[in-house]
Structure formats: C-alpha cells, structure tokens
PDB file of C-alpha atoms in Angstrom:
ATOM      1  CA  MET P   1       2.454 -27.715  -5.223  1.00 66.00           C
ATOM      2  CA  ILE P   2       4.235 -24.778  -3.582  1.00 69.00           C
ATOM      3  CA  SER P   3       4.939 -23.201  -6.964  1.00 75.00           C
ATOM      4  CA  LEU P   4       1.260 -23.563  -7.874  1.00 76.00           C
ATOM      5  CA  ILE P   5       0.203 -21.841  -4.644  1.00 80.00           C
ATOM      6  CA  THR P   6       2.816 -19.159  -5.329  1.00 81.00           C
ATOM      7  CA  ARG P   7       1.414 -18.527  -8.816  1.00 84.00           C
ATOM      8  CA  ILE P   8      -2.157 -18.380  -7.528  1.00 82.00           C
ATOM      9  CA  ALA P   9      -1.118 -15.963  -4.774  1.00 83.00           C
ATOM     10  CA  LEU P  10       0.661 -13.725  -7.292  1.00 86.00           C
ATOM     11  CA  SER P  11      -2.349 -13.715  -9.618  1.00 86.00           C
ATOM     12  CA  PHE P  12      -4.579 -12.763  -6.712  1.00 82.00           C
ATOM     13  CA  ALA P  13      -2.166 -10.010  -5.654  1.00 85.00           C
ATOM     14  CA  HIS P  14      -2.072  -8.561  -9.186  1.00 87.00           C
ATOM     15  CA  TRP P  15      -5.821  -8.612  -9.376  1.00 81.00           C
ATOM     16  CA  MET P  16      -6.203  -6.872  -6.034  1.00 80.00           C
ATOM     17  CA  MET P  17      -3.440  -4.262  -6.355  1.00 85.00           C
ATOM     18  CA  PRO P  18      -4.532  -0.843  -7.657  1.00 84.00           C
ATOM     19  CA  PRO P  19      -3.424  -0.626 -11.319  1.00 85.00           C
ATOM     20  CA  SER P  20      -1.341   2.485 -10.675  1.00 87.00           C
ATOM     21  CA  GLU P  21       0.771   0.589  -8.136  1.00 88.00           C
ATOM     22  CA  ARG P  22       1.269  -2.731  -9.918  1.00 88.00           C
ATOM     23  CA  GLY P  23       4.848  -1.734 -10.708  1.00 91.00           C
ATOM     24  CA  TRP P  24       5.623  -2.372  -7.047  1.00 93.00           C
ATOM     25  CA  LEU P  25       4.355  -5.925  -7.379  1.00 92.00           C
ATOM     26  CA  VAL P  26       6.575  -6.384 -10.422  1.00 93.00           C
ATOM     27  CA  ALA P  27       9.471  -5.187  -8.247  1.00 93.00           C
ATOM     28  CA  MET P  28       8.537  -7.697  -5.557  1.00 93.00           C
ATOM     29  CA  GLU P  29       8.296 -10.490  -8.108  1.00 92.00           C
ATOM     30  CA  ALA P  30      11.749  -9.574  -9.418  1.00 91.00           C
ATOM     31  CA  GLU P  31      13.083  -9.914  -5.867  1.00 91.00           C
ATOM     32  CA  MET P  32      11.237 -13.197  -5.506  1.00 90.00           C
ATOM     33  CA  ARG P  33      13.131 -14.523  -8.525  1.00 87.00           C
ATOM     34  CA  HIS P  34      16.315 -14.097  -6.504  1.00 86.00           C
ATOM     35  CA  ALA P  35      15.013 -16.257  -3.655  1.00 85.00           C
ATOM     36  CA  THR P  36      16.996 -19.403  -3.113  1.00 84.00           C
ATOM     37  CA  ASP P  37      14.216 -21.909  -2.388  1.00 86.00           C
ATOM     38  CA  ASP P  38      10.491 -22.512  -2.782  1.00 85.00           C
ATOM     39  CA  SER P  39       9.639 -21.615   0.805  1.00 86.00           C
ATOM     40  CA  GLU P  40      11.274 -18.192   0.431  1.00 89.00           C
ATOM     41  CA  ARG P  41       9.460 -17.670  -2.874  1.00 89.00           C
ATOM     42  CA  LEU P  42       6.188 -18.593  -1.166  1.00 88.00           C
ATOM     43  CA  ALA P  43       6.945 -16.114   1.624  1.00 90.00           C
ATOM     44  CA  TRP P  44       7.467 -13.400  -1.018  1.00 91.00           C
ATOM     45  CA  ALA P  45       4.209 -14.355  -2.726  1.00 90.00           C
ATOM     46  CA  VAL P  46       2.404 -14.027   0.610  1.00 88.00           C
ATOM     47  CA  GLY P  47       4.131 -10.657   0.980  1.00 91.00           C
ATOM     48  CA  CYS P  48       2.763  -9.643  -2.426  1.00 92.00           C
ATOM     49  CA  VAL P  49      -0.772 -10.556  -1.332  1.00 86.00           C
ATOM     50  CA  SER P  50      -0.325  -8.691   1.946  1.00 85.00           C
ATOM     51  CA  THR P  51       0.999  -5.598   0.135  1.00 89.00           C
ATOM     52  CA  ALA P  52      -1.877  -5.713  -2.343  1.00 86.00           C
ATOM     53  CA  MET P  53      -4.405  -6.001   0.478  1.00 80.00           C
ATOM     54  CA  VAL P  54      -2.850  -3.031   2.284  1.00 81.00           C
ATOM     55  CA  ARG P  55      -2.902  -0.893  -0.852  1.00 83.00           C
ATOM     56  CA  HIS P  56      -6.271  -2.153  -2.053  1.00 76.00           C
ATOM     57  CA  ARG P  57      -8.945   0.532  -2.207  1.00 67.00           C
ATOM     58  CA  PRO P  58     -12.030  -1.062  -3.704  1.00 61.00           C
ATOM     59  CA  GLY P  59     -14.668   1.243  -5.061  1.00 65.00           C
ATOM     60  CA  GLU P  60     -18.288   0.569  -4.320  1.00 65.00           C
ATOM     61  CA  GLY P  61     -18.887  -0.729  -7.847  1.00 65.00           C
ATOM     62  CA  ALA P  62     -16.070  -3.264  -7.608  1.00 72.00           C
ATOM     63  CA  TYR P  63     -17.295  -4.303  -4.185  1.00 78.00           C
ATOM     64  CA  VAL P  64     -20.847  -4.939  -5.401  1.00 78.00           C
ATOM     65  CA  ALA P  65     -19.459  -6.815  -8.435  1.00 76.00           C
ATOM     66  CA  MET P  66     -17.420  -8.924  -6.013  1.00 83.00           C
ATOM     67  CA  ILE P  67     -20.539  -9.871  -4.049  1.00 87.00           C
ATOM     68  CA  VAL P  68     -22.468 -10.743  -7.207  1.00 85.00           C
ATOM     69  CA  LEU P  69     -19.609 -12.833  -8.619  1.00 87.00           C
ATOM     70  CA  HIS P  70     -19.124 -14.743  -5.373  1.00 91.00           C
ATOM     71  CA  VAL P  71     -22.822 -15.499  -4.901  1.00 91.00           C
ATOM     72  CA  ALA P  72     -23.078 -16.568  -8.566  1.00 90.00           C
ATOM     73  CA  ALA P  73     -20.042 -18.832  -8.198  1.00 91.00           C
ATOM     74  CA  LEU P  74     -21.512 -20.315  -5.030  1.00 92.00           C
ATOM     75  CA  ILE P  75     -24.797 -21.131  -6.770  1.00 91.00           C
ATOM     76  CA  ILE P  76     -23.007 -22.659  -9.771  1.00 91.00           C
ATOM     77  CA  VAL P  77     -20.860 -24.840  -7.515  1.00 91.00           C
ATOM     78  CA  ASP P  78     -23.849 -25.891  -5.389  1.00 90.00           C
ATOM     79  CA  TRP P  79     -25.897 -26.709  -8.478  1.00 89.00           C
ATOM     80  CA  ASN P  80     -23.193 -29.046  -9.752  1.00 89.00           C
ATOM     81  CA  THR P  81     -22.230 -31.072  -6.730  1.00 86.00           C
ATOM     82  CA  VAL P  82     -23.978 -33.354  -4.269  1.00 85.00           C
ATOM     83  CA  ARG P  83     -21.103 -33.100  -1.817  1.00 88.00           C
ATOM     84  CA  THR P  84     -22.264 -31.018   1.120  1.00 86.00           C
ATOM     85  CA  GLU P  85     -18.711 -30.255   2.295  1.00 89.00           C
ATOM     86  CA  VAL P  86     -17.924 -28.610  -1.056  1.00 90.00           C
ATOM     87  CA  SER P  87     -20.953 -26.336  -0.822  1.00 90.00           C
ATOM     88  CA  VAL P  88     -20.278 -25.502   2.828  1.00 92.00           C
ATOM     89  CA  GLY P  89     -16.621 -24.828   2.035  1.00 92.00           C
ATOM     90  CA  MET P  90     -17.646 -22.466  -0.739  1.00 92.00           C
ATOM     91  CA  ILE P  91     -20.128 -20.691   1.565  1.00 94.00           C
ATOM     92  CA  VAL P  92     -17.425 -20.199   4.199  1.00 93.00           C
ATOM     93  CA  TYR P  93     -14.872 -19.017   1.626  1.00 93.00           C
ATOM     94  CA  CYS P  94     -17.265 -16.468   0.088  1.00 93.00           C
ATOM     95  CA  SER P  95     -18.379 -15.033   3.410  1.00 93.00           C
ATOM     96  CA  VAL P  96     -14.825 -14.904   4.824  1.00 93.00           C
ATOM     97  CA  PHE P  97     -13.449 -13.226   1.701  1.00 91.00           C
ATOM     98  CA  LEU P  98     -16.152 -10.572   1.501  1.00 91.00           C
ATOM     99  CA  SER P  99     -15.946  -9.781   5.202  1.00 92.00           C
ATOM    100  CA  VAL P 100     -12.156  -9.419   5.072  1.00 89.00           C
ATOM    101  CA  LEU P 101     -12.703  -6.794   2.376  1.00 85.00           C
ATOM    102  CA  ARG P 102     -15.407  -4.935   4.315  1.00 86.00           C
ATOM    103  CA  PRO P 103     -15.413  -6.060   7.972  1.00 88.00           C
ATOM    104  CA  SER P 104     -18.132  -3.613   8.961  1.00 87.00           C
ATOM    105  CA  ARG P 105     -20.635  -5.305   6.655  1.00 87.00           C
ATOM    106  CA  LEU P 106     -20.465  -8.863   7.996  1.00 87.00           C
ATOM    107  CA  TRP P 107     -24.222  -9.205   8.435  1.00 90.00           C
ATOM    108  CA  LEU P 108     -24.801  -8.096   4.869  1.00 89.00           C
ATOM    109  CA  HIS P 109     -22.327 -10.691   3.592  1.00 91.00           C
ATOM    110  CA  ALA P 110     -23.890 -13.476   5.634  1.00 91.00           C
ATOM    111  CA  GLY P 111     -27.270 -12.457   4.256  1.00 91.00           C
ATOM    112  CA  TRP P 112     -26.082 -12.281   0.663  1.00 90.00           C
ATOM    113  CA  VAL P 113     -24.179 -15.572   0.756  1.00 92.00           C
ATOM    114  CA  GLY P 114     -26.570 -17.650   2.884  1.00 90.00           C
ATOM    115  CA  GLY P 115     -29.698 -15.882   1.692  1.00 91.00           C
ATOM    116  CA  GLY P 116     -28.578 -15.870  -1.930  1.00 91.00           C
ATOM    117  CA  LEU P 117     -28.219 -19.637  -2.028  1.00 91.00           C
ATOM    118  CA  PHE P 118     -31.509 -20.113  -0.215  1.00 90.00           C
ATOM    119  CA  ALA P 119     -33.259 -17.734  -2.604  1.00 90.00           C
ATOM    120  CA  ALA P 120     -31.813 -19.541  -5.637  1.00 90.00           C
ATOM    121  CA  HIS P 121     -33.088 -22.897  -4.356  1.00 89.00           C
ATOM    122  CA  ALA P 122     -36.464 -21.390  -3.525  1.00 87.00           C
ATOM    123  CA  ALA P 123     -36.792 -19.764  -6.944  1.00 87.00           C
ATOM    124  CA  SER P 124     -35.857 -22.926  -8.799  1.00 87.00           C
ATOM    125  CA  ASP P 125     -38.151 -25.086  -6.657  1.00 85.00           C
ATOM    126  CA  LEU P 126     -41.155 -22.803  -6.898  1.00 83.00           C
ATOM    127  CA  THR P 127     -40.817 -22.156 -10.642  1.00 83.00           C
ATOM    128  CA  GLY P 128     -39.531 -25.591 -11.606  1.00 80.00           C
ATOM    129  CA  LEU P 129     -36.851 -23.933 -13.728  1.00 80.00           C
ATOM    130  CA  ALA P 130     -33.124 -24.748 -13.702  1.00 82.00           C
ATOM    131  CA  ARG P 131     -33.316 -27.185 -10.848  1.00 85.00           C
ATOM    132  CA  PRO P 132     -30.059 -28.721  -9.611  1.00 86.00           C
ATOM    133  CA  PHE P 133     -29.350 -32.059 -11.323  1.00 83.00           C
ATOM    134  CA  TYR P 134     -29.729 -33.898  -8.024  1.00 83.00           C
ATOM    135  CA  GLN P 135     -33.214 -32.531  -7.328  1.00 81.00           C
ATOM    136  CA  THR P 136     -35.854 -34.741  -8.941  1.00 80.00           C
ATOM    137  CA  GLN P 137     -38.940 -33.595  -7.035  1.00 82.00           C
ATOM    138  CA  ASP P 138     -40.254 -30.679  -4.999  1.00 84.00           C
ATOM    139  CA  LEU P 139     -38.400 -29.953  -1.796  1.00 82.00           C
ATOM    140  CA  THR P 140     -39.748 -31.488   1.390  1.00 86.00           C
ATOM    141  CA  ALA P 141     -40.095 -29.532   4.630  1.00 88.00           C
ATOM    142  CA  THR P 142     -36.924 -31.182   5.933  1.00 88.00           C
ATOM    143  CA  GLU P 143     -34.998 -30.171   2.820  1.00 85.00           C
ATOM    144  CA  TRP P 144     -36.248 -26.582   3.170  1.00 87.00           C
ATOM    145  CA  CYS P 145     -34.883 -26.557   6.722  1.00 89.00           C
ATOM    146  CA  ILE P 146     -31.543 -27.960   5.542  1.00 86.00           C
ATOM    147  CA  ILE P 147     -31.267 -25.299   2.841  1.00 85.00           C
ATOM    148  CA  ALA P 148     -32.216 -22.558   5.309  1.00 88.00           C
ATOM    149  CA  SER P 149     -29.428 -23.767   7.601  1.00 90.00           C
ATOM    150  CA  VAL P 150     -26.780 -22.577   5.105  1.00 88.00           C
ATOM    151  CA  ILE P 151     -27.040 -19.266   6.915  1.00 91.00           C
ATOM    152  CA  ILE P 152     -25.062 -20.854   9.784  1.00 93.00           C
ATOM    153  CA  PRO P 153     -21.755 -21.378   7.890  1.00 93.00           C
ATOM    154  CA  ALA P 154     -22.343 -18.015   6.192  1.00 94.00           C
ATOM    155  CA  LEU P 155     -22.635 -16.310   9.586  1.00 94.00           C
ATOM    156  CA  TRP P 156     -19.628 -18.175  10.903  1.00 94.00           C
ATOM    157  CA  GLY P 157     -17.562 -17.291   7.835  1.00 94.00           C
ATOM    158  CA  SER P 158     -18.601 -13.642   7.948  1.00 94.00           C
ATOM    159  CA  TYR P 159     -17.676 -13.407  11.613  1.00 95.00           C
ATOM    160  CA  ALA P 160     -14.289 -15.047  10.954  1.00 94.00           C
ATOM    161  CA  GLY P 161     -13.696 -12.687   8.015  1.00 92.00           C
ATOM    162  CA  GLU P 162     -14.664  -9.691  10.116  1.00 92.00           C
ATOM    163  CA  ARG P 163     -12.160 -10.728  12.810  1.00 93.00           C
ATOM    164  CA  ILE P 164      -9.410 -11.260  10.226  1.00 91.00           C
ATOM    165  CA  GLY P 165     -10.180  -7.985   8.466  1.00 87.00           C
ATOM    166  CA  ARG P 166     -10.175  -5.970  11.688  1.00 89.00           C
ATOM    167  CA  GLY P 167      -7.036  -7.776  12.861  1.00 87.00           C
ATOM    168  CA  LEU P 168      -5.254  -6.835   9.658  1.00 82.00           C
ATOM    169  CA  ALA P 169      -6.429  -3.230  10.015  1.00 79.00           C
ATOM    170  CA  VAL P 170      -5.146  -3.061  13.622  1.00 81.00           C
ATOM    171  CA  HIS P 171      -1.840  -4.628  12.588  1.00 77.00           C
ATOM    172  CA  HIS P 172      -1.311  -2.093   9.843  1.00 70.00           C
ATOM    173  CA  ARG P 173      -2.436   0.787  12.056  1.00 68.00           C
ATOM    174  CA  ARG P 174       0.119  -0.274  14.662  1.00 70.00           C
ATOM    175  CA  SER P 175       2.768  -0.493  11.974  1.00 65.00           C
ATOM    176  CA  ALA P 176       1.807   3.001  10.898  1.00 57.00           C
ATOM    177  CA  THR P 177       1.941   4.561  14.358  1.00 57.00           C
ATOM    178  CA  GLY P 178       4.803   2.592  15.814  1.00 55.00           C
ATOM    179  CA  ALA P 179       2.682   1.241  18.699  1.00 47.00           C
TER     180      ALA P 179
ATOM    181  CA  MET Y   1       9.741  19.249   7.689  1.00 43.00           C
ATOM    182  CA  ASN Y   2       6.762  17.082   6.900  1.00 48.00           C
ATOM    183  CA  ARG Y   3       7.076  13.768   8.622  1.00 49.00           C
ATOM    184  CA  PRO Y   4       5.312  10.652   7.398  1.00 50.00           C
ATOM    185  CA  ALA Y   5       2.706   9.248   9.743  1.00 47.00           C
ATOM    186  CA  ASN Y   6       4.435   5.887   9.601  1.00 47.00           C
ATOM    187  CA  ALA Y   7       7.290   6.431  12.017  1.00 67.00           C
ATOM    188  CA  SER Y   8       6.958   2.850  13.214  1.00 80.00           C
ATOM    189  CA  VAL Y   9       9.579   0.500  14.584  1.00 85.00           C
ATOM    190  CA  GLN Y  10       9.775  -1.130  11.161  1.00 86.00           C
ATOM    191  CA  THR Y  11      10.074   2.237   9.407  1.00 87.00           C
ATOM    192  CA  LYS Y  12      12.892   3.238  11.727  1.00 88.00           C
ATOM    193  CA  ALA Y  13      14.670  -0.055  11.061  1.00 90.00           C
ATOM    194  CA  ILE Y  14      14.356   0.484   7.333  1.00 91.00           C
ATOM    195  CA  LEU Y  15      15.525   4.099   7.562  1.00 91.00           C
ATOM    196  CA  ARG Y  16      18.478   2.964   9.670  1.00 90.00           C
ATOM    197  CA  ALA Y  17      19.416   0.344   7.089  1.00 91.00           C
ATOM    198  CA  PHE Y  18      19.246   2.917   4.284  1.00 91.00           C
ATOM    199  CA  ALA Y  19      21.122   5.545   6.249  1.00 90.00           C
ATOM    200  CA  ALA Y  20      23.951   3.165   7.158  1.00 90.00           C
ATOM    201  CA  ASN Y  21      25.188   3.673   3.607  1.00 86.00           C
ATOM    202  CA  SER Y  22      23.066   6.396   2.167  1.00 84.00           C
ATOM    203  CA  THR Y  23      24.663   6.502  -1.282  1.00 88.00           C
ATOM    204  CA  GLU Y  24      24.215   2.806  -1.967  1.00 91.00           C
ATOM    205  CA  TRP Y  25      21.230   1.468  -3.911  1.00 93.00           C
ATOM    206  CA  ARG Y  26      19.462  -1.206  -1.854  1.00 93.00           C
ATOM    207  CA  TYR Y  27      17.284  -4.150  -2.871  1.00 93.00           C
ATOM    208  CA  GLY Y  28      14.115  -5.309  -1.139  1.00 93.00           C
ATOM    209  CA  ARG Y  29      15.449  -8.783  -0.405  1.00 92.00           C
ATOM    210  CA  SER Y  30      18.612  -7.514   1.248  1.00 92.00           C
ATOM    211  CA  LEU Y  31      16.540  -5.092   3.331  1.00 93.00           C
ATOM    212  CA  THR Y  32      14.291  -7.922   4.570  1.00 93.00           C
ATOM    213  CA  GLN Y  33      17.339  -9.984   5.455  1.00 91.00           C
ATOM    214  CA  GLU Y  34      19.107  -7.110   7.188  1.00 91.00           C
ATOM    215  CA  THR Y  35      16.191  -5.733   9.170  1.00 91.00           C
ATOM    216  CA  GLY Y  36      14.021  -8.815   9.652  1.00 90.00           C
ATOM    217  CA  VAL Y  37      11.035  -6.870   8.319  1.00 90.00           C
ATOM    218  CA  LYS Y  38       8.914  -9.145   6.153  1.00 91.00           C
ATOM    219  CA  SER Y  39       8.255  -8.286   2.522  1.00 91.00           C
ATOM    220  CA  GLY Y  40       4.537  -7.748   3.163  1.00 89.00           C
ATOM    221  CA  THR Y  41       5.411  -5.024   5.662  1.00 89.00           C
ATOM    222  CA  LEU Y  42       8.477  -3.686   3.862  1.00 93.00           C
ATOM    223  CA  TYR Y  43       6.891  -2.832   0.530  1.00 94.00           C
ATOM    224  CA  PRO Y  44       3.901  -0.860   1.856  1.00 91.00           C
ATOM    225  CA  LEU Y  45       6.467   1.153   3.840  1.00 91.00           C
ATOM    226  CA  LEU Y  46       8.642   1.654   0.757  1.00 93.00           C
ATOM    227  CA  ILE Y  47       5.586   2.763  -1.222  1.00 93.00           C
ATOM    228  CA  ARG Y  48       4.661   5.315   1.452  1.00 90.00           C
ATOM    229  CA  LEU Y  49       8.230   6.587   1.723  1.00 91.00           C
ATOM    230  CA  ALA Y  50       8.448   6.916  -2.066  1.00 93.00           C
ATOM    231  CA  ASP Y  51       5.067   8.667  -2.211  1.00 91.00           C
ATOM    232  CA  GLY Y  52       6.292  11.105   0.428  1.00 90.00           C
ATOM    233  CA  GLY Y  53       9.452  11.882  -1.524  1.00 92.00           C
ATOM    234  CA  PHE Y  54      11.712  10.246   1.047  1.00 93.00           C
ATOM    235  CA  LEU Y  55      12.870   7.489  -1.266  1.00 93.00           C
ATOM    236  CA  GLU Y  56      14.017   7.285  -4.858  1.00 93.00           C
ATOM    237  CA  SER Y  57      14.003   4.131  -6.908  1.00 93.00           C
ATOM    238  CA  LYS Y  58      15.266   2.791 -10.186  1.00 93.00           C
ATOM    239  CA  TRP Y  59      15.577  -0.467 -12.067  1.00 93.00           C
ATOM    240  CA  LEU Y  60      19.076  -1.909 -12.143  1.00 90.00           C
ATOM    241  CA  GLU Y  61      20.330  -4.440 -14.656  1.00 87.00           C
ATOM    242  CA  PRO Y  62      20.984  -7.864 -13.142  1.00 80.00           C
ATOM    243  CA  GLU Y  63      24.484  -8.898 -12.160  1.00 76.00           C
ATOM    244  CA  ARG Y  64      24.093 -12.214 -13.971  1.00 77.00           C
ATOM    245  CA  PRO Y  65      22.114 -13.245 -17.058  1.00 79.00           C
ATOM    246  CA  GLY Y  66      18.808 -15.066 -16.779  1.00 78.00           C
ATOM    247  CA  VAL Y  67      17.425 -13.087 -13.874  1.00 78.00           C
ATOM    248  CA  PRO Y  68      15.165 -10.045 -14.180  1.00 83.00           C
ATOM    249  CA  PRO Y  69      16.233  -6.475 -13.479  1.00 89.00           C
ATOM    250  CA  ARG Y  70      15.873  -5.469  -9.853  1.00 91.00           C
ATOM    251  CA  HIS Y  71      14.156  -2.476  -8.348  1.00 93.00           C
ATOM    252  CA  ALA Y  72      16.609  -0.611  -6.149  1.00 94.00           C
ATOM    253  CA  TYR Y  73      16.051   2.114  -3.589  1.00 95.00           C
ATOM    254  CA  ARG Y  74      17.917   4.791  -1.700  1.00 93.00           C
ATOM    255  CA  LEU Y  75      17.031   7.773   0.439  1.00 93.00           C
ATOM    256  CA  THR Y  76      16.585  11.204  -1.044  1.00 93.00           C
ATOM    257  CA  THR Y  77      18.021  14.210   0.771  1.00 92.00           C
ATOM    258  CA  LYS Y  78      14.634  14.628   2.412  1.00 92.00           C
ATOM    259  CA  GLY Y  79      14.658  10.955   3.395  1.00 90.00           C
ATOM    260  CA  LEU Y  80      18.129  11.184   4.848  1.00 90.00           C
ATOM    261  CA  ALA Y  81      17.025  14.162   6.939  1.00 90.00           C
ATOM    262  CA  LEU Y  82      14.081  12.110   8.170  1.00 89.00           C
ATOM    263  CA  ALA Y  83      16.334   9.164   9.017  1.00 87.00           C
ATOM    264  CA  THR Y  84      18.610  11.443  10.998  1.00 87.00           C
ATOM    265  CA  GLU Y  85      15.667  12.994  12.775  1.00 84.00           C
ATOM    266  CA  GLN Y  86      14.232   9.587  13.643  1.00 79.00           C
ATOM    267  CA  ALA Y  87      17.567   8.531  15.094  1.00 75.00           C
ATOM    268  CA  GLU Y  88      18.028  11.598  17.295  1.00 70.00           C
ATOM    269  CA  PRO Y  89      16.037  10.375  20.335  1.00 58.00           C
ATOM    270  CA  ASN Y  90      18.385   7.386  20.510  1.00 52.00           C
ATOM    271  CA  LEU Y  91      21.598   9.388  20.473  1.00 47.00           C
ATOM    272  CA  GLY Y  92      21.549   9.928  24.197  1.00 43.00           C
ATOM    273  CA  SER Y  93      21.194   6.221  24.847  1.00 42.00           C
ATOM    274  CA  GLY Y  94      24.412   5.402  23.073  1.00 42.00           C
ATOM    275  CA  ALA Y  95      22.922   4.394  19.746  1.00 42.00           C
ATOM    276  CA  ARG Y  96      25.061   4.958  16.694  1.00 42.00           C
ATOM    277  CA  PRO Y  97      24.103   8.120  14.798  1.00 42.00           C
ATOM    278  CA  LEU Y  98      22.415   7.419  11.493  1.00 43.00           C
ATOM    279  CA  GLY Y  99      24.743   7.697   8.575  1.00 40.00           C
ATOM    280  CA  ALA Y 100      27.820   7.025  10.674  1.00 41.00           C
ATOM    281  CA  THR Y 101      30.192   4.512   9.121  1.00 37.00           C
TER     282      THR Y 101
END
C-alpha cells in the first residue's frame, strides 16, 4: 500500500514539476532508492511532491484546463455512482486541489465545482439528454434542493484549500527569509 | 557579492554542512540526515543555490551495482564565499568558522 502511495505521489510530482526542472526530481528519486525502508521512501516521495509544488508555476492555460478536467471528472463520477459520499468526496477533492493551486480564487473554484455539477444536472434534466443512470424521471423540488446543496461541500473544500495554499506560501516565504 | 534571498535557517544549515568539507561531493540523503532539513525543503534550496551559481552538481556512479547513479553537490567558490559570509555573525558567539576542520 505504501509503495502504491509512493508511486502515485511520484507521478503527481512529475506531472506538476516544470519540465525544465524534472532532472531534480530524478535526482530525488535516485536518493529515494537508497532509503532503507518504505516509510523513508514515502517521506522522500512527499518531499518530491512538496518540491514540485514549490517550483510549480502554472500558466493560465494549464490552470483553466485543470478546472475543466476536474469538473468533467466530477460529473463523470457523479453520473456513475449512487453513493452520495463518493460524489461529496470528489467535490471536496476538486475544490481543495484547485484552491491550493490558486488560493486567491476560492470563490471561483467553489462556483465552478458546485455550480458545474448543478448545471450539468439541470441541463440533463431540462433537455432529457444523458441523464444519470439512477435518474428515471424529472427531478422533484426536493431533489433540486439536494443538488443545489452541493455548493456547501464545494465552499468548504475551497476554503480548506485556500487555507492550505496560503499556509504553504507562508511556510515557504519564511523559509526564504529566515523568519 | 550578490546574496540569495533565501538566507534562511535551513539554508545556513545546508551551507554549513557543505562548508564543513568544501571539496567533498555531498548527496541529498546525507544532507537531510546531517542537518535535519527535510527533502521537500532541501531540494528547493539546492535548486535556488544552483540557479544562483552557488552550487555545482554532477551525477556520480553508484558504489554498488543495482542502484541508480546519484546526484552529488558541492559549493562553488562563490558558494563557499557565501557560506563564510553567512557564518560571520556567529563568529563572535563562539561558533566554529565555516570551513574549519
């Protein structure tokens, strides 16, 4: 399990690291190979993710693509499960992740994630096209309210992501100034 | 001399570790173990030091087969000057001068 988490973390770090600096991640991975146990390897993998996040400089295009991909993934997941906790978990993950990347835009992320899912349900219900497999008839007023309430975990996740993102920024600023 | 903006406690610890034996090539893992600075903090510092010309790096062949080559680091002349400069405020308090053996 730990080695799986380590591999996922490394993949994420490689994806996030600017291409011109990926050699440093290769260097970190080489050091990781000299670790004596799984917990040390995991610590190095976390270090890789942290380094990648510090060096990450997303352009506006990549950032917009990130929003689109996350909202699309959220809709696909929600369309294919009846388990509320899975959908809520995905909403929280998407809003936290996006707000860590751009803490100043937390409201936008909550709107895109919560509003995106609501809009997808509304569009499918009103047009009758591509309805989720679990929806056999038009939405009732109660169901509309339930779907509108997805904004709550989206807001919560965006706020949590904003706190994490700003915390990371403060931590690295302190590291940089010696405070 | 241009100083990097990152004259942090961690940076000083890393510079001290490098300066303790300035001719030796050092590995990331040994630096984390020696200074207590975690890898996620160490490598961004190494990247900044290298970008500023304070650090040189190269890949070294492994000591034993089956493990990958390792990226090793040491201070440049400019980096050694920086390490010495960073250590100067501590000289009066009895700290060991950087580079002393």
